Coordinates of C-alpha atoms in Angstrom, one line a residue:
X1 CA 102.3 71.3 89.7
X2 CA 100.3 71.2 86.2
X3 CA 100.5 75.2 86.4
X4 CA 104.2 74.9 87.0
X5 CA 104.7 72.3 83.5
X6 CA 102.2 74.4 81.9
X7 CA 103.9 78.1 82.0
X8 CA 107.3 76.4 81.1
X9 CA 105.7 74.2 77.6
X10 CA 104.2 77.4 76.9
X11 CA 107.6 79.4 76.9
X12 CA 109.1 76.5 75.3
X13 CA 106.7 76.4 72.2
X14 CA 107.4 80.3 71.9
X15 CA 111.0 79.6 71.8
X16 CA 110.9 77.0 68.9
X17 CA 108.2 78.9 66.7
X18 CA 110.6 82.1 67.3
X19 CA 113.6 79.8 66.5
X20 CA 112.1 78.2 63.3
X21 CA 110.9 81.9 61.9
X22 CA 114.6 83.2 62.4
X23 CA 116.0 79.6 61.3
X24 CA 113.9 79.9 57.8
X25 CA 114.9 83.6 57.1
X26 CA 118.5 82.9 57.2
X27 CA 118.5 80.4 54.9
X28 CA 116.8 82.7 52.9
X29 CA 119.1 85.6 53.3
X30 CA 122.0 82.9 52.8
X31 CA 121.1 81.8 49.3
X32 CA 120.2 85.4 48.1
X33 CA 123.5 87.2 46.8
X34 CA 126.4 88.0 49.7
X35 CA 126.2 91.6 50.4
X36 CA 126.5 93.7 53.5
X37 CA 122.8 94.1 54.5
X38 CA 122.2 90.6 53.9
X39 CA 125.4 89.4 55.9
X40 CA 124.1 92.2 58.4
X41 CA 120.4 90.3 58.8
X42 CA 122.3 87.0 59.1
X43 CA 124.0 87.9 62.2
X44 CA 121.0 89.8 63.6
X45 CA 119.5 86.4 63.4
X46 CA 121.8 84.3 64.9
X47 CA 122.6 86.8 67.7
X48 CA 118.9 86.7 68.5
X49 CA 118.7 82.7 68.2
X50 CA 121.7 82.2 70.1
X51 CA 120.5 83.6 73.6
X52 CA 117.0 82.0 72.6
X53 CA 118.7 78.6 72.4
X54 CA 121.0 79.4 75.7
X55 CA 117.4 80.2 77.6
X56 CA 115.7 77.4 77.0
X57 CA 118.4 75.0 77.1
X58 CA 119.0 76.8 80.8
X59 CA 114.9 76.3 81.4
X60 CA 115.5 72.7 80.7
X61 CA 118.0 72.3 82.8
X62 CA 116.5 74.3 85.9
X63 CA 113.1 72.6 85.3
X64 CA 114.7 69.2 85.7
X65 CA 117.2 70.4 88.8
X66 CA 113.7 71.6 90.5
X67 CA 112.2 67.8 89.7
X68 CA 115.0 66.4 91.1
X69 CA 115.0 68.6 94.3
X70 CA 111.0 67.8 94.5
X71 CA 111.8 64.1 94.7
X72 CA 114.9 64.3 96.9
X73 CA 112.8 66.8 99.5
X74 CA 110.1 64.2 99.4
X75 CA 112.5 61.2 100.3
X76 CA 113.8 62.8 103.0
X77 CA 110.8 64.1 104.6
X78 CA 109.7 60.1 104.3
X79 CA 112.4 58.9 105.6
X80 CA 112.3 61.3 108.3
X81 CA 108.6 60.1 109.3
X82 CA 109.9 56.4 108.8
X83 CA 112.7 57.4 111.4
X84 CA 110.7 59.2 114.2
X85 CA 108.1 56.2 113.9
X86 CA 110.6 53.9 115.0
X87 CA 112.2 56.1 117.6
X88 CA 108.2 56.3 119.1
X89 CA 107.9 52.4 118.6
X90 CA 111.9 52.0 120.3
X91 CA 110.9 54.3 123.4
X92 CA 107.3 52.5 124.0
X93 CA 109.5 49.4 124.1
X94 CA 111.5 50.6 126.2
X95 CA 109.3 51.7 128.8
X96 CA 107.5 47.9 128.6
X97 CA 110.9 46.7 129.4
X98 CA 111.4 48.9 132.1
X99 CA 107.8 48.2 133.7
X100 CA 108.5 44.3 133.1
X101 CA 111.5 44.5 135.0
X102 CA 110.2 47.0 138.0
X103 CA 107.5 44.1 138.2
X104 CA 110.5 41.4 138.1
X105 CA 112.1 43.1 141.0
X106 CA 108.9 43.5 143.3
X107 CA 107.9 39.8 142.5
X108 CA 111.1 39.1 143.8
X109 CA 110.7 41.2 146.5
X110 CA 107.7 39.9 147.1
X111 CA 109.0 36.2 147.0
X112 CA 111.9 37.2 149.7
X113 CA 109.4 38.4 152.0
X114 CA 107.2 35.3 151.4
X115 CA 110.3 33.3 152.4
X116 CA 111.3 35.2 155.3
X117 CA 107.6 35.6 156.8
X118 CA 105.2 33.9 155.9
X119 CA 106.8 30.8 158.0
X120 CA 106.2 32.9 161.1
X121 CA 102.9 34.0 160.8
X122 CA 100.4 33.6 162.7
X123 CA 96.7 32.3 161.7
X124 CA 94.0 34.6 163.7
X125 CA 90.2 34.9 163.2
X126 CA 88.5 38.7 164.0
X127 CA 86.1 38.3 166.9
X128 CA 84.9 42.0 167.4
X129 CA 84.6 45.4 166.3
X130 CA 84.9 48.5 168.0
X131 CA 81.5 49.5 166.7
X132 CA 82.4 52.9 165.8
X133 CA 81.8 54.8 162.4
X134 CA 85.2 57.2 162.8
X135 CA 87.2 54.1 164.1
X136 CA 88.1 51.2 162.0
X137 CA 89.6 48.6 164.7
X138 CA 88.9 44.7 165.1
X139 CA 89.8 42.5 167.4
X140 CA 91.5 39.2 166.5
X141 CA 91.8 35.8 168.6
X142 CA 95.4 35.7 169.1
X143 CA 97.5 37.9 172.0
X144 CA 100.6 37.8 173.7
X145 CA 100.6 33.5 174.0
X146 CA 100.9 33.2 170.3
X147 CA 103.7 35.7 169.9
X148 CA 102.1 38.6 168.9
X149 CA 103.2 42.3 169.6
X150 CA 102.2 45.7 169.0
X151 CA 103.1 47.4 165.1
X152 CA 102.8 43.9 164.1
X153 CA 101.7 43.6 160.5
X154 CA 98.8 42.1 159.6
X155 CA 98.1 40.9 156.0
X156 CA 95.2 38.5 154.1
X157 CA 96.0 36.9 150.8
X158 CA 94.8 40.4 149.4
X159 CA 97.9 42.0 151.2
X160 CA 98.5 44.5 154.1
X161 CA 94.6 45.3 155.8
X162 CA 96.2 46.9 159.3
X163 CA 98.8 46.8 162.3
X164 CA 98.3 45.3 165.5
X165 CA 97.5 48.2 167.8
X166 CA 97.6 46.7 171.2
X167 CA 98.0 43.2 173.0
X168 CA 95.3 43.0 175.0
X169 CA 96.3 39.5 176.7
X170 CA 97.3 36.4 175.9
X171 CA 94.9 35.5 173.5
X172 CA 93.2 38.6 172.6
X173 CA 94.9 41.9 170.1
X174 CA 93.7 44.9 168.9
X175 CA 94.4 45.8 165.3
X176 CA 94.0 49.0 163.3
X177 CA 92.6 48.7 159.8
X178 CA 94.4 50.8 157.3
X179 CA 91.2 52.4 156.3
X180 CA 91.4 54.1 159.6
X181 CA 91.8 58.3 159.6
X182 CA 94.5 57.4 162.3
X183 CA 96.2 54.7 160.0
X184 CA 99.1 54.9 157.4
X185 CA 100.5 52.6 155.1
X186 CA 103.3 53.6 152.0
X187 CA 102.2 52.6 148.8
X188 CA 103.3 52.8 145.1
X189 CA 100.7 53.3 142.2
X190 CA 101.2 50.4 139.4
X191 CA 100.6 52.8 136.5
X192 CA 102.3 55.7 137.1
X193 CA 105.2 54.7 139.7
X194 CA 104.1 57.1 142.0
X195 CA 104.8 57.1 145.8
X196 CA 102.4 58.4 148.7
X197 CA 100.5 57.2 152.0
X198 CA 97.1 54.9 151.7
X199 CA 95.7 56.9 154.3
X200 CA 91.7 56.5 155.5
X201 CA 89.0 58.7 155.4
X202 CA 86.1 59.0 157.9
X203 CA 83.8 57.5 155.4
X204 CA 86.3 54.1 155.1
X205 CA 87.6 55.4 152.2
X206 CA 91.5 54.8 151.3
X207 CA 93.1 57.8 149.5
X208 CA 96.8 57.9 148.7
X209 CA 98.5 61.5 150.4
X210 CA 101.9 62.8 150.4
X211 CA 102.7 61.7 146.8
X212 CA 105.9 62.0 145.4
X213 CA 107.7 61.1 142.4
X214 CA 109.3 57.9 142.1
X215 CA 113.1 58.1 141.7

């Protein structure tokens, strides 16, 4: 920028020394006695002063238009900045409303099925295992005399931990744990919406399978 104001004072000073030499002889020339060479001189001079003056009046002018453009560009670029800031800011906002509202809806959800079920559950204690490594079944004390029956859900305060698998008798049900390999439960990932199977592995291990995205 100092390069740019430099080269144009420079042409500037030029202009008015050249000016002021021209300027001074023809006043000279203009007292001296009228005659043709000296009338001649005269409007030499002023035909060389005239397109001077046009020039730098026209570098004046430009130098200023080129200013003003600098400023306006610089505006706009800042207000463009400005503008996609608050776009970013609206569109993180929006996806906060949009997760506080999924969680709205699956509280809800969650306080329907509270209302529908959790009056009809059953309290049950786990008296056995089956003892195996690749198997993840227990056996609770409560069968057939205490209304329970097979795909049954079975849930702590922690939520779903397996199905009842059989009814053994009356007061005796197997259940699978959903940390069996056998075992499958759909689930939905809290962060990222996404949908799959909680599955087992044969180490215990839960891993979600079959993801999809969530519509």
């Amino acid at each position: 920028m100092d390069t740019f104001m430099g080269r144009y004072r420079n042409v500037t000073f030029l202009a008015a020394a050249i000016f002021l030499q021209i300027l001074g002889l023809a006043i000279q020339i203009k007292r001296s006695t009228e005659n043709e060479s000296s009338r001649l001189i005269r409007l030499w001079a002023v035909s060389i002063v005239a397109p001077l003056e046009k020039g730098i009046v026209r570098v004046q002018s430009s130098g200023a238009g080129i200013w003003h453009s600098y400023f306006y560009l610089r505006g706009v670029r800042q207000e463009n900045r400005d503008l996609r800031d608050q776009l970013e800011q609206l569109r993180l906002e929006q996806v906060r409303l949009k997760q506080d509202a999924d969680q709205a809806h699956r509280l809800q959800a969650l306080l329907g099925f509270k209302e529908q079920f959790i009056g009809r559950t059953t309290a049950a204690q786990v008296i056995g295992s089956s003892g195996s490594e690749q198997s993840r079944l227990v056996y609770i004390d409560k069968g057939s005399d205490d209304g329970i029956r097979n795909e049954m859900p079975v849930i702590t305060a922690d939520g779903v931990v397996g199905k009842v698998l059989s009814v053994i008798d009356g007061s005796t049900a197997q259940v699978l744990l959903i940390n069996d390999q056998q075992s499958g439960v759909g689930a939905i990932l809290e962060q990222s919406r996404l949908q799959g199977v909680l599955k087992g592995r044969a180490s215990g291990e839960l891993v979600i399978d079959k993801i999809m995205a969530d519509e």
